Coordinates of N, CA, C and O in Angstrom, one line a residue:
L28 N 92.7 36.8 27.5 CA 93.2 38.0 26.5 C 92.3 39.1 26.8 O 93.1 40.2 26.5
G29 N 91.2 39.0 27.2 CA 90.3 40.3 27.3 C 90.8 41.0 28.4 O 90.5 42.1 28.7
Q30 N 91.4 40.5 29.5 CA 91.9 41.1 30.6 C 93.0 41.9 30.4 O 93.2 43.1 30.9
A31 N 93.8 41.4 29.4 CA 95.0 42.2 28.9 C 94.8 43.3 28.2 O 95.5 44.3 28.2
A32 N 94.0 43.2 27.3 CA 93.5 44.2 26.1 C 91.8 44.4 26.2 O 91.3 43.8 25.3
P33 N 91.7 45.3 26.9 CA 90.2 45.3 27.1 C 89.7 46.1 25.8 O 88.4 46.3 25.6
G34 N 90.4 46.6 24.9 CA 89.8 47.1 23.5 C 89.8 48.5 23.5 O 90.2 49.2 24.4
P35 N 89.5 49.3 22.4 CA 89.6 50.4 22.0 C 88.5 51.4 22.7 O 88.9 52.4 22.9
N36 N 87.4 50.7 23.2 CA 86.6 51.3 24.1 C 87.2 52.0 25.1 O 86.6 53.1 25.7
L37 N 88.0 51.2 25.8 CA 88.6 51.7 27.4 C 89.3 53.3 26.9 O 89.4 53.9 27.9
I38 N 89.8 53.4 25.6 CA 90.4 54.8 25.2 C 89.1 55.6 24.8 O 89.1 56.8 24.9
Y39 N 88.3 55.1 24.1 CA 87.5 56.0 23.4 C 86.6 56.4 24.6 O 86.0 57.6 24.2
V40 N 85.9 55.7 25.3 CA 84.5 56.3 26.2 C 85.2 57.2 27.0 O 84.5 58.4 27.1
P41 N 86.2 57.2 27.7 CA 86.6 58.5 28.3 C 87.1 59.7 27.5 O 86.7 60.8 28.1
L42 N 87.5 59.5 26.6 CA 87.5 60.6 25.4 C 86.4 61.1 25.1 O 86.3 62.6 25.0
L43 N 85.3 60.5 24.8 CA 84.0 60.8 24.4 C 83.4 61.5 25.7 O 82.8 62.8 25.5
G44 N 83.5 61.1 26.8 CA 83.1 61.7 28.1 C 83.8 63.1 28.3 O 83.2 64.1 28.7
F45 N 85.1 63.2 27.9 CA 85.9 64.5 28.0 C 85.4 65.6 27.2 O 85.3 66.5 27.5
E46 N 85.1 65.1 25.9 CA 84.6 65.9 25.0 C 83.2 66.5 25.4 O 82.8 67.7 24.9
V47 N 82.4 65.8 26.2 CA 81.2 66.1 26.3 C 81.0 67.2 27.8 O 80.3 68.1 27.8
A48 N 82.0 66.7 28.9 CA 81.8 67.3 30.0 C 82.9 67.7 30.6 O 83.1 67.8 31.8
G49 N 84.5 67.4 30.0 CA 85.5 67.8 30.4 C 85.9 66.7 31.2 O 85.5 65.4 31.3
L50 N 86.9 67.0 32.4 CA 87.3 65.9 33.3 C 86.2 65.1 34.0 O 86.5 63.8 33.9
P51 N 85.5 65.9 34.4 CA 84.5 64.9 35.2 C 83.8 64.2 34.4 O 83.3 63.0 34.8
G52 N 83.3 64.6 33.1 CA 82.8 63.8 32.1 C 83.5 62.4 31.9 O 83.2 61.4 31.7
A53 N 85.1 62.7 31.6 CA 85.7 61.5 31.3 C 85.9 60.5 32.4 O 85.8 59.3 32.1
L54 N 85.8 61.1 33.7 CA 85.8 60.1 34.7 C 84.5 59.3 35.0 O 84.5 58.3 35.3
L55 N 83.4 60.0 34.8 CA 82.0 59.4 34.7 C 82.0 58.3 33.8 O 81.4 57.4 34.0
A56 N 82.2 58.8 32.5 CA 82.3 57.8 31.5 C 83.1 56.5 31.7 O 82.4 55.5 31.6
L57 N 84.3 56.7 32.1 CA 85.2 55.5 32.4 C 84.5 54.5 33.6 O 84.3 53.5 33.5
A58 N 84.1 55.2 34.8 CA 83.1 54.4 35.6 C 82.3 53.8 35.1 O 81.8 52.6 35.7
G59 N 81.3 54.4 34.3 CA 80.1 53.6 34.0 C 80.4 52.6 32.9 O 79.7 51.7 32.7
F60 N 81.7 52.7 32.3 CA 82.2 51.6 31.4 C 82.8 50.5 32.3 O 82.7 49.3 32.0
L61 N 83.3 50.9 33.4 CA 84.3 49.7 34.0 C 83.3 49.2 35.2 O 83.9 48.0 35.5
L62 N 82.8 50.0 35.9 CA 82.1 49.4 36.9 C 81.1 48.5 37.0 O 81.1 47.3 37.7
P63 N 80.3 48.3 36.0 CA 79.2 47.2 35.9 C 80.0 46.0 35.6 O 79.7 44.8 36.3
S64 N 80.9 45.7 34.7 CA 81.8 44.5 34.5 C 82.6 44.3 35.8 O 82.8 43.0 36.1
G65 N 83.1 45.2 36.1 CA 84.0 45.1 37.4 C 83.2 44.6 38.8 O 83.7 43.4 39.4
L66 N 82.0 44.8 39.0 CA 81.0 44.7 40.0 C 80.8 43.2 39.7 O 80.9 42.1 40.5
A67 N 80.5 42.8 38.7 CA 79.8 41.4 38.4 C 81.2 40.7 38.3 O 80.8 39.3 39.0
V68 N 82.3 40.8 38.1 CA 83.5 39.8 38.4 C 83.6 39.7 39.7 O 83.8 38.7 40.1
V69 N 83.6 40.6 40.7 CA 83.7 40.8 42.0 C 82.7 39.7 42.6 O 83.0 38.9 43.5
T70 N 81.5 40.3 42.2 CA 80.2 39.3 42.7 C 80.4 37.6 42.4 O 80.3 36.9 43.4
V71 N 80.8 37.5 41.2 CA 80.8 36.1 40.4 C 81.8 35.4 41.5 O 81.7 34.1 41.9
S72 N 83.0 36.2 41.4 CA 84.1 35.5 42.2 C 84.1 35.1 43.6 O 84.3 34.2 44.3
R73 N 83.1 36.1 44.4 CA 82.9 35.8 45.8 C 81.8 34.6 45.8 O 81.9 34.0 47.0
L74 N 80.8 34.7 45.1 CA 80.0 33.6 45.0 C 80.6 32.3 44.8 O 80.4 31.2 45.4
G75 N 81.6 32.3 43.9 CA 82.3 31.1 43.4 C 83.0 30.7 44.9 O 83.3 29.3 44.9
T76 N 83.6 31.4 45.4 CA 84.5 31.0 46.7 C 83.6 30.7 47.9 O 83.9 29.6 48.6
T77 N 82.6 31.6 48.0 CA 81.6 30.9 49.2 C 81.0 29.7 48.9 O 81.0 28.8 49.9
Y78 N 80.4 29.3 47.7 CA 80.2 28.2 47.3 C 80.8 27.1 46.7 O 80.1 26.4 45.7
A79 N 82.2 27.1 47.0 CA 83.0 26.4 46.2 C 82.7 25.0 46.3 O 83.2 23.9 45.2
D80 N 82.2 24.3 47.2 CA 82.0 23.1 47.4 C 80.8 22.5 47.0 O 80.6 21.4 46.7
R81 N 80.1 23.3 46.1 CA 78.8 23.2 45.6 C 78.9 22.3 44.2 O 80.0 22.9 43.6
R82 N 78.4 21.3 44.0 CA 78.5 20.5 42.6 C 78.5 21.3 41.5 O 79.2 21.2 40.2
S83 N 77.8 22.4 41.3 CA 77.4 23.2 40.3 C 78.6 24.0 40.2 O 79.1 24.4 38.9
V84 N 79.1 24.6 41.1 CA 80.2 25.6 40.9 C 81.4 24.8 40.5 O 82.4 25.2 39.7
R85 N 81.6 23.6 41.1 CA 83.0 22.7 40.7 C 82.5 22.4 39.1 O 83.5 22.0 38.4
A86 N 81.5 22.1 38.8 CA 81.1 22.0 37.4 C 81.6 22.9 36.4 O 82.2 22.9 35.3
F87 N 81.2 24.3 36.9 CA 81.3 25.5 36.1 C 82.9 25.6 36.1 O 83.3 26.0 34.8
R88 N 83.7 25.6 36.9 CA 85.0 25.4 37.1 C 85.7 24.8 36.2 O 86.8 24.8 35.6
A89 N 85.3 23.4 36.2 CA 85.8 22.4 35.3 C 85.7 22.7 33.8 O 86.3 22.1 33.2
G90 N 84.4 23.3 33.7 CA 83.9 23.6 32.0 C 84.6 24.8 31.5 O 84.8 24.9 30.2
V91 N 85.0 25.6 32.4 CA 85.6 27.0 31.9 C 86.9 26.8 30.8 O 87.2 27.3 29.8
P92 N 87.7 25.9 31.4 CA 89.0 25.8 30.8 C 88.9 25.3 29.2 O 89.2 25.7 28.2
P93 N 88.0 24.2 29.1 CA 87.8 23.7 27.8 C 86.9 24.8 26.8 O 87.5 24.7 25.5
V94 N 86.2 25.6 27.3 CA 85.4 26.4 26.6 C 86.5 27.5 26.3 O 86.5 28.1 25.2
S95 N 87.4 27.9 27.2 CA 88.4 28.9 26.7 C 89.2 28.5 25.7 O 89.5 29.2 24.7
L96 N 89.7 27.3 25.8 CA 90.5 26.7 24.8 C 90.0 26.6 23.2 O 90.3 27.0 22.3
G97 N 88.6 26.2 23.3 CA 87.9 26.1 22.2 C 87.8 27.5 21.6 O 87.6 27.4 20.4
L98 N 87.5 28.4 22.4 CA 87.4 30.0 21.6 C 88.7 30.2 21.3 O 88.8 31.0 20.2
L99 N 90.0 30.0 22.0 CA 91.0 30.2 21.4 C 91.5 29.7 19.7 O 91.9 30.2 19.0
L100 N 90.8 28.1 19.9 CA 91.3 27.6 18.6 C 90.3 28.3 17.4 O 90.7 28.3 16.4
A101 N 89.0 28.8 17.9 CA 88.2 29.2 16.8 C 88.9 30.5 16.5 O 88.5 30.8 15.5
A102 N 89.3 31.3 17.5 CA 90.0 32.6 16.8 C 90.9 32.3 15.9 O 91.1 32.9 15.0
G103 N 91.9 31.2 16.2 CA 92.8 30.9 15.0 C 92.2 30.4 13.8 O 92.7 30.7 12.7
W104 N 91.1 29.6 13.8 CA 90.4 29.2 12.9 C 90.0 30.2 11.8 O 90.2 30.4 10.7
L105 N 89.7 31.4 12.5 CA 89.1 32.5 11.7 C 90.3 33.4 11.2 O 90.1 34.2 10.2
I106 N 91.1 33.3 12.2 CA 92.2 34.4 11.4 C 93.1 33.6 10.2 O 94.0 34.2 9.6
A107 N 93.2 32.3 10.5 CA 94.0 31.5 9.6 C 93.7 31.7 8.2 O 94.7 31.8 7.1
P108 N 92.6 32.0 7.4 CA 92.3 32.1 6.2 C 93.0 33.4 5.6 O 93.3 33.6 4.3
S109 N 93.4 34.6 6.4 CA 94.1 35.6 5.7 C 95.4 35.4 5.7 O 96.3 36.3 5.0
A110 N 96.0 34.2 5.9 CA 97.6 34.0 5.5 C 97.5 32.6 5.3 O 96.5 31.8 4.7
E111 N 98.8 31.7 5.3 CA 98.9 30.2 5.4 C 98.1 29.8 6.3 O 98.6 29.9 7.4
P112 N 97.0 28.7 6.2 CA 96.2 28.5 7.1 C 96.8 27.4 8.1 O 96.8 27.5 9.1
W113 N 97.7 26.5 7.4 CA 98.2 25.5 8.4 C 99.1 25.7 9.3 O 99.1 25.3 10.3
P114 N 100.1 26.6 9.1 CA 101.1 27.2 10.1 C 100.4 27.8 11.2 O 100.5 27.7 12.3
L115 N 99.4 28.5 10.9 CA 98.7 29.3 11.8 C 97.7 28.5 12.7 O 97.6 28.5 14.0
L116 N 97.3 27.2 12.1 CA 96.4 26.6 12.9 C 97.2 25.7 13.6 O 96.8 25.6 15.0
L117 N 98.4 25.4 13.4 CA 99.4 24.5 14.2 C 99.8 25.3 15.3 O 99.9 24.9 16.2
L118 N 99.9 26.8 15.0 CA 100.5 27.4 16.0 C 99.4 27.8 17.0 O 99.7 27.7 18.3
T119 N 98.2 27.9 16.7 CA 97.0 28.2 17.5 C 97.0 26.9 18.6 O 96.7 26.9 19.8
L120 N 96.9 25.7 17.8 CA 96.9 24.5 18.7 C 98.0 24.3 19.3 O 97.6 24.0 20.6
G121 N 99.2 24.5 19.1 CA 100.3 24.4 20.0 C 100.3 25.4 21.4 O 100.3 25.0 22.4
A122 N 99.6 26.6 21.0 CA 99.3 27.6 22.0 C 98.4 27.1 22.9 O 98.3 27.3 24.3
M123 N 97.0 26.4 22.4 CA 96.2 25.9 23.1 C 96.9 24.7 24.4 O 96.3 24.8 25.3
L124 N 97.5 23.9 23.6 CA 98.0 22.8 24.3 C 98.9 23.4 25.2 O 98.8 22.6 26.6
I125 N 99.8 24.4 25.1 CA 100.7 24.8 26.1 C 99.9 25.3 27.4 O 100.2 25.1 28.5
S126 N 99.1 26.1 26.9 CA 98.1 26.9 27.9 C 97.3 25.7 28.8 O 97.0 26.2 30.0
W127 N 97.0 24.8 28.2 CA 95.9 23.9 28.8 C 96.7 22.8 29.5 O 96.6 22.3 30.7
R128 N 98.2 22.3 29.2 CA 98.7 21.6 30.0 C 99.7 21.9 30.7 O 100.7 21.1 31.4
T129 N 100.2 23.3 30.9 CA 101.2 23.9 31.7 C 100.8 25.1 32.5 O 99.5 25.4 32.3
R130 N 101.6 25.5 33.2 CA 100.9 26.5 34.3 C 101.5 28.0 33.5 O 101.5 29.1 34.1
V131 N 102.1 27.9 32.1 CA 102.4 29.3 31.4 C 101.0 30.1 31.4 O 100.1 29.8 30.6
H132 N 101.3 31.3 31.7 CA 100.2 32.2 31.5 C 99.7 32.4 30.1 O 100.7 32.6 29.4
L133 N 98.7 32.7 29.7 CA 98.2 33.1 28.3 C 98.8 34.3 27.8 O 99.2 34.3 26.4
L134 N 99.1 35.3 28.7 CA 99.7 36.4 28.3 C 101.0 36.2 27.7 O 101.4 36.9 26.6
W135 N 101.9 35.5 28.4 CA 103.1 35.1 27.9 C 103.0 34.6 26.5 O 104.1 34.9 25.4
L136 N 101.8 33.6 26.1 CA 102.0 33.2 24.7 C 101.7 34.1 23.6 O 102.0 34.3 22.7
V137 N 100.8 35.3 24.2 CA 100.1 36.1 23.2 C 101.3 36.9 23.0 O 101.9 37.5 21.8
L138 N 102.2 37.3 24.1 CA 103.4 38.3 23.9 C 104.5 37.5 22.7 O 104.9 38.1 21.9
A139 N 104.5 35.9 23.0 CA 105.5 35.3 22.2 C 104.8 35.7 20.6 O 105.6 35.7 19.7
G140 N 103.6 35.4 20.7 CA 103.1 35.5 19.1 C 103.1 36.9 18.7 O 103.5 37.0 17.3
G141 N 103.2 37.9 19.2 CA 103.4 39.3 19.0 C 104.7 39.5 18.6 O 105.3 40.1 17.3
V142 N 105.7 38.8 19.3 CA 107.2 39.0 18.8 C 107.3 38.4 17.8 O 108.2 38.8 16.8
G143 N 107.1 37.0 17.7 CA 107.3 36.3 16.4 C 106.6 36.9 15.2 O 107.3 36.9 14.2
G144 N 105.4 37.4 15.2 CA 104.8 38.1 14.0 C 105.7 39.2 13.5 O 105.8 39.6 12.3
A145 N 105.9 40.2 14.6 CA 107.0 41.2 14.3 C 108.3 40.8 13.6 O 108.7 41.5 12.7
L146 N 108.9 39.8 14.3 CA 110.1 39.3 13.4 C 110.1 38.8 12.2 O 110.6 39.1 11.0
L147 N 108.7 38.0 11.9 CA 108.4 37.4 10.7 C 108.0 38.6 9.5 O 108.3 38.5 8.5
A148 N 107.4 39.7 10.1 CA 107.3 40.6 9.1 C 108.3 41.7 9.0 O 108.0 42.4 8.1
G149 N 109.3 41.3 9.5 CA 110.2 42.3 9.2 C 110.4 43.5 10.2 O 111.2 44.7 9.8
G150 N 109.6 43.7 11.3 CA 109.5 45.1 11.8 C 110.1 44.7 13.3 O 110.1 45.5 14.1

């Protein structure tokens, strides 16, 4: 989800840079915002590929999906009190199980949730 929607900072940071120093400021602010995390992802990805046969890397890769699913369930748990809790929790659990047991990309589930929410809200 974080890859699909990096958040309002992605819009705000270049705007702030533009206000301070025009187009060069916007580009530098955006680079300063994106480069550290981008370089970290590239570095970790290359290290994971280079050392894929190591036990620690295999353990890390095996542990990431359950943690991601747990975070998805926790997000549903936090959002649920704002509405009818049981339908939202069941929906979150269903999305978690679909993403865990199938090859359906999580973004399709997010899109389906957004469309379903818009339809239920009458918009």
